Amino acid sequence: AVALWIEVMGRTLREEWTKLDKYRIDKYYTLIRHALYEVFVWLGNGGWARASVETVAASIHEGIVAHVRPNGIRLHVADILSDELFRAGAQTLDTESFLLIIDPVLAEMATTEDAAFFRRALNGLVLDLISKCSSDDAMGEDGTSTYANMDIMRVQSRLFELASSSETRDKYREQVSQMRRRMGGTSIRTPTPPTTTLCQQPITTHFRNPPPP
């Protein structure tokens, strides 16, 4: 039911988008943000069950991200997806679920002809994750300032795969590689009082060959 709701929402937004003035578009942006947040809360309440996560990720792709026109809807989703995931699941979201949800956006980012979508997805997902793992600025719903269960090396490995993939456009390959290296060199803050989470581990490894499975 949730998957169908996402796809119907995407179709309705596409049908109405060209009829909206700038004031109503802002309200629709807020609606999209709220809808994604509630979907992620629902997933979290269900323990981030893999089948549910995969279904929601596919619906976000098929209902929104895969549609180039109108482009503003998927650009907005690229901007806010990481924010709403963090707000809903900073303490409960595991790395596998995070990657499952963002992967359709990453795949579209690497293969799209739309340079604007590439930039927005790279900044909204990858740079945002680096910021949330290295800055006091990020804040979850419960006051959490970093992901509790995020293994950033797995995200780095996924970026390596994207940069190496034959399906990734050549003009994007170096930028994805640079972002992977930047993620690997992130200086992770030490919270007070000290606690240890996977997200707070300093990562310095730069893969020269594909990482082992």
CSV table of C-alpha atoms in Angstrom, one decimal:
chain,number,residue,atom,x,y,z
A,1,ALA,CA,0.0,0.0,0.0
A,2,VAL,CA,2.8,2.4,0.8
A,3,ALA,CA,4.6,1.7,-2.5
A,4,LEU,CA,1.4,2.4,-4.4
A,5,TRP,CA,0.8,5.6,-2.4
A,6,ILE,CA,4.3,6.8,-3.4
A,7,GLU,CA,3.8,6.0,-7.1
A,8,VAL,CA,0.4,7.7,-7.1
A,9,MET,CA,1.8,10.7,-5.4
A,10,GLY,CA,4.5,11.0,-8.0
A,11,ARG,CA,2.1,10.7,-10.8
A,12,THR,CA,-0.3,13.3,-9.3
A,13,LEU,CA,2.6,15.7,-8.8
A,14,ARG,CA,3.7,15.3,-12.4
A,15,GLU,CA,0.2,16.0,-13.7
A,16,GLU,CA,-0.2,19.1,-11.6
A,17,TRP,CA,3.3,20.5,-11.7
A,18,THR,CA,3.1,22.7,-14.7
A,19,LYS,CA,-0.2,24.3,-13.4
A,20,LEU,CA,1.5,25.6,-10.2
A,21,ASP,CA,2.7,29.0,-9.4
A,22,LYS,CA,5.8,29.6,-7.3
A,23,TYR,CA,3.9,29.9,-4.1
A,24,ARG,CA,2.0,26.6,-4.5
A,25,ILE,CA,5.2,24.8,-5.6
A,26,ASP,CA,6.7,25.7,-2.2
A,27,LYS,CA,3.8,24.0,-0.5
A,28,TYR,CA,4.2,20.9,-2.7
A,29,TYR,CA,7.9,20.8,-1.9
A,30,THR,CA,6.9,20.8,1.8
A,31,LEU,CA,4.3,18.0,1.1
A,32,ILE,CA,7.0,15.9,-0.6
A,33,ARG,CA,9.4,16.3,2.3
A,34,HIS,CA,6.6,15.4,4.8
A,35,ALA,CA,5.6,12.4,2.8
A,36,LEU,CA,9.1,11.0,2.6
A,37,TYR,CA,9.6,11.6,6.3
A,38,GLU,CA,6.4,9.7,7.2
A,39,VAL,CA,7.4,6.8,4.9
A,40,PHE,CA,10.8,6.5,6.6
A,41,VAL,CA,9.2,6.7,10.0
A,42,TRP,CA,7.0,3.8,8.9
A,43,LEU,CA,10.0,1.8,7.8
A,44,GLY,CA,11.8,2.5,11.0
A,45,ASN,CA,8.8,1.4,13.1
A,46,GLY,CA,8.9,-1.9,11.1
A,47,GLY,CA,12.6,-2.4,12.0
A,48,TRP,CA,13.8,-1.4,8.5
A,49,ALA,CA,12.6,-4.8,7.1
A,50,ARG,CA,14.5,-5.5,3.9
A,51,ALA,CA,11.5,-6.4,1.8
A,52,SER,CA,9.7,-3.1,2.8
A,53,VAL,CA,12.9,-1.0,2.3
A,54,GLU,CA,13.4,-2.5,-1.2
A,55,THR,CA,9.8,-1.9,-2.2
A,56,VAL,CA,9.9,1.7,-1.0
A,57,ALA,CA,13.2,2.3,-2.8
A,58,ALA,CA,11.8,0.9,-6.0
A,59,SER,CA,8.7,3.1,-5.7
A,60,ILE,CA,10.7,6.2,-5.1
A,61,HIS,CA,12.6,5.4,-8.3
A,62,GLU,CA,9.7,4.4,-10.4
A,63,GLY,CA,7.3,7.1,-9.1
A,64,ILE,CA,9.7,10.0,-9.0
A,65,VAL,CA,13.4,9.7,-9.8
A,66,ALA,CA,13.1,8.0,-13.1
A,67,HIS,CA,10.9,10.8,-14.6
A,68,VAL,CA,12.9,13.7,-16.1
A,69,ARG,CA,9.9,15.9,-16.8
A,70,PRO,CA,9.0,17.8,-14.8
A,71,ASN,CA,12.5,17.8,-13.4
A,72,GLY,CA,11.8,19.9,-10.3
A,73,ILE,CA,10.2,17.0,-8.4
A,74,ARG,CA,13.2,14.7,-8.6
A,75,LEU,CA,15.7,17.5,-8.0
A,76,HIS,CA,13.9,18.3,-4.8
A,77,VAL,CA,13.9,14.6,-3.8
A,78,ALA,CA,17.7,14.5,-4.4
A,79,ASP,CA,18.1,17.5,-2.2
A,80,ILE,CA,16.1,16.2,0.8
A,81,LEU,CA,16.3,12.4,0.7
A,82,SER,CA,19.3,12.2,3.1
A,83,ASP,CA,17.8,14.9,5.4
A,84,GLU,CA,14.6,13.0,5.9
A,85,LEU,CA,16.3,9.6,6.3
A,86,PHE,CA,18.5,11.1,9.0
A,87,ARG,CA,15.6,12.9,10.7
A,88,ALA,CA,13.5,9.7,10.8
A,89,GLY,CA,16.2,7.1,11.5
A,90,ALA,CA,19.5,8.5,12.8
A,91,GLN,CA,19.5,6.0,15.7
A,92,THR,CA,18.0,3.0,14.0
A,93,LEU,CA,18.9,3.1,10.3
A,94,ASP,CA,21.5,0.6,9.3
A,95,THR,CA,24.0,0.9,6.5
A,96,GLU,CA,22.3,-1.7,4.3
A,97,SER,CA,18.9,0.0,4.5
A,98,PHE,CA,20.5,3.4,3.8
A,99,LEU,CA,22.2,2.1,0.7
A,100,LEU,CA,19.1,0.3,-0.5
A,101,ILE,CA,17.1,3.5,-0.3
A,102,ILE,CA,19.7,5.9,-1.9
A,103,ASP,CA,21.0,3.4,-4.5
A,104,PRO,CA,18.4,4.1,-7.1
A,105,VAL,CA,19.2,7.8,-6.9
A,106,LEU,CA,22.9,7.1,-7.0
A,107,ALA,CA,22.5,4.9,-10.1
A,108,GLU,CA,20.4,7.5,-11.8
A,109,MET,CA,22.9,10.1,-10.8
A,110,ALA,CA,25.8,8.2,-12.5
A,111,THR,CA,23.9,7.5,-15.8
A,112,THR,CA,21.8,10.6,-16.3
A,113,GLU,CA,22.3,13.1,-19.1
A,114,ASP,CA,21.0,15.8,-16.7
A,115,ALA,CA,24.0,17.5,-15.2
A,116,ALA,CA,21.8,19.4,-12.7
A,117,PHE,CA,20.4,16.2,-11.3
A,118,PHE,CA,24.0,14.8,-11.0
A,119,ARG,CA,25.1,17.8,-9.0
A,120,ARG,CA,22.1,17.9,-6.8
A,121,ALA,CA,22.3,14.1,-6.0
A,122,LEU,CA,26.0,14.2,-5.4
A,123,ASN,CA,25.6,17.2,-3.0
A,124,GLY,CA,22.3,16.1,-1.4
A,125,LEU,CA,23.4,12.5,-0.7
A,126,VAL,CA,27.2,12.2,-0.6
A,127,LEU,CA,28.3,15.6,0.7
A,128,ASP,CA,25.4,15.5,3.1
A,129,LEU,CA,26.4,12.2,4.6
A,130,ILE,CA,30.0,13.4,5.0
A,131,SER,CA,28.7,16.5,6.8
A,132,LYS,CA,26.5,14.4,9.1
A,133,CYS,CA,29.5,12.2,10.0
A,134,SER,CA,31.8,15.1,10.7
A,135,SER,CA,29.8,18.1,11.9
A,136,ASP,CA,27.8,19.2,14.9
A,137,ASP,CA,25.4,20.9,12.5
A,138,ALA,CA,23.4,17.8,11.7
A,139,MET,CA,20.6,17.0,14.1
A,140,GLY,CA,18.1,14.1,14.2
A,141,GLU,CA,14.6,14.1,15.5
A,142,ASP,CA,15.7,13.1,19.0
A,143,GLY,CA,18.7,15.4,19.1
A,144,THR,CA,21.1,12.9,17.7
A,145,SER,CA,24.0,14.5,15.8
A,146,THR,CA,25.3,11.5,13.9
A,147,TYR,CA,24.2,8.2,12.5
A,148,ALA,CA,24.5,5.5,15.2
A,149,ASN,CA,24.8,2.5,12.9
A,150,MET,CA,26.5,3.8,9.7
A,151,ASP,CA,29.5,2.0,8.3
A,152,ILE,CA,30.9,4.8,6.1
A,153,MET,CA,33.4,2.4,4.5
A,154,ARG,CA,30.5,0.5,2.9
A,155,VAL,CA,29.2,3.8,1.4
A,156,GLN,CA,32.7,4.5,0.2
A,157,SER,CA,32.8,1.1,-1.5
A,158,ARG,CA,29.6,1.8,-3.3
A,159,LEU,CA,31.0,5.0,-4.6
A,160,PHE,CA,34.0,3.1,-5.8
A,161,GLU,CA,31.7,0.7,-7.7
A,162,LEU,CA,29.9,3.6,-9.3
A,163,ALA,CA,33.1,5.3,-10.4
A,164,SER,CA,34.4,2.0,-11.8
A,165,SER,CA,31.2,1.0,-13.6
A,166,SER,CA,31.0,0.9,-17.3
A,167,GLU,CA,27.5,2.4,-17.1
A,168,THR,CA,28.7,5.6,-15.4
A,169,ARG,CA,29.1,8.5,-17.7
A,170,ASP,CA,32.8,9.4,-18.3
A,171,LYS,CA,32.2,13.0,-17.5
A,172,TYR,CA,31.0,12.1,-14.0
A,173,ARG,CA,33.5,9.4,-13.2
A,174,GLU,CA,36.2,11.6,-11.8
A,175,GLN,CA,33.8,13.6,-9.6
A,176,VAL,CA,32.5,10.4,-8.0
A,177,SER,CA,36.0,9.3,-7.4
A,178,GLN,CA,36.9,12.6,-5.8
A,179,MET,CA,33.9,12.4,-3.5
A,180,ARG,CA,34.9,8.8,-2.5
A,181,ARG,CA,38.4,10.0,-1.6
A,182,ARG,CA,36.9,13.0,0.3
A,183,MET,CA,34.7,10.6,2.2
A,184,GLY,CA,37.7,8.4,3.0
A,185,GLY,CA,39.7,11.4,4.3
A,186,THR,CA,36.9,12.8,6.4
A,187,SER,CA,38.1,14.0,9.8
A,188,ILE,CA,35.5,12.7,12.2
A,189,ARG,CA,34.6,14.7,15.2
A,190,THR,CA,34.9,13.3,18.7
A,191,PRO,CA,31.7,13.8,20.7
A,192,THR,CA,31.5,14.8,24.4
A,193,PRO,CA,31.0,12.6,26.4
A,194,PRO,CA,32.9,10.2,24.1
A,195,THR,CA,30.9,7.5,22.5
A,196,THR,CA,31.8,5.2,19.6
A,197,THR,CA,29.7,4.6,16.5
A,198,LEU,CA,30.7,3.3,13.1
A,199,CYS,CA,29.9,6.6,11.6
A,200,GLN,CA,32.5,8.2,13.9
A,201,GLN,CA,35.4,6.0,12.9
A,202,PRO,CA,38.1,7.9,10.9
A,203,ILE,CA,38.4,6.4,7.4
A,204,THR,CA,41.7,6.8,5.6
A,205,THR,CA,41.8,3.8,3.3
A,206,HIS,CA,41.8,4.6,-0.4
A,207,PHE,CA,41.0,1.5,-2.4
A,208,ARG,CA,43.3,0.9,-5.4
A,209,ASN,CA,41.5,-2.3,-6.3
A,210,PRO,CA,37.9,-3.2,-5.8
A,211,PRO,CA,37.2,-4.0,-2.1
A,212,PRO,CA,36.7,-7.6,-1.2
A,213,PRO,CA,33.0,-8.7,-1.1
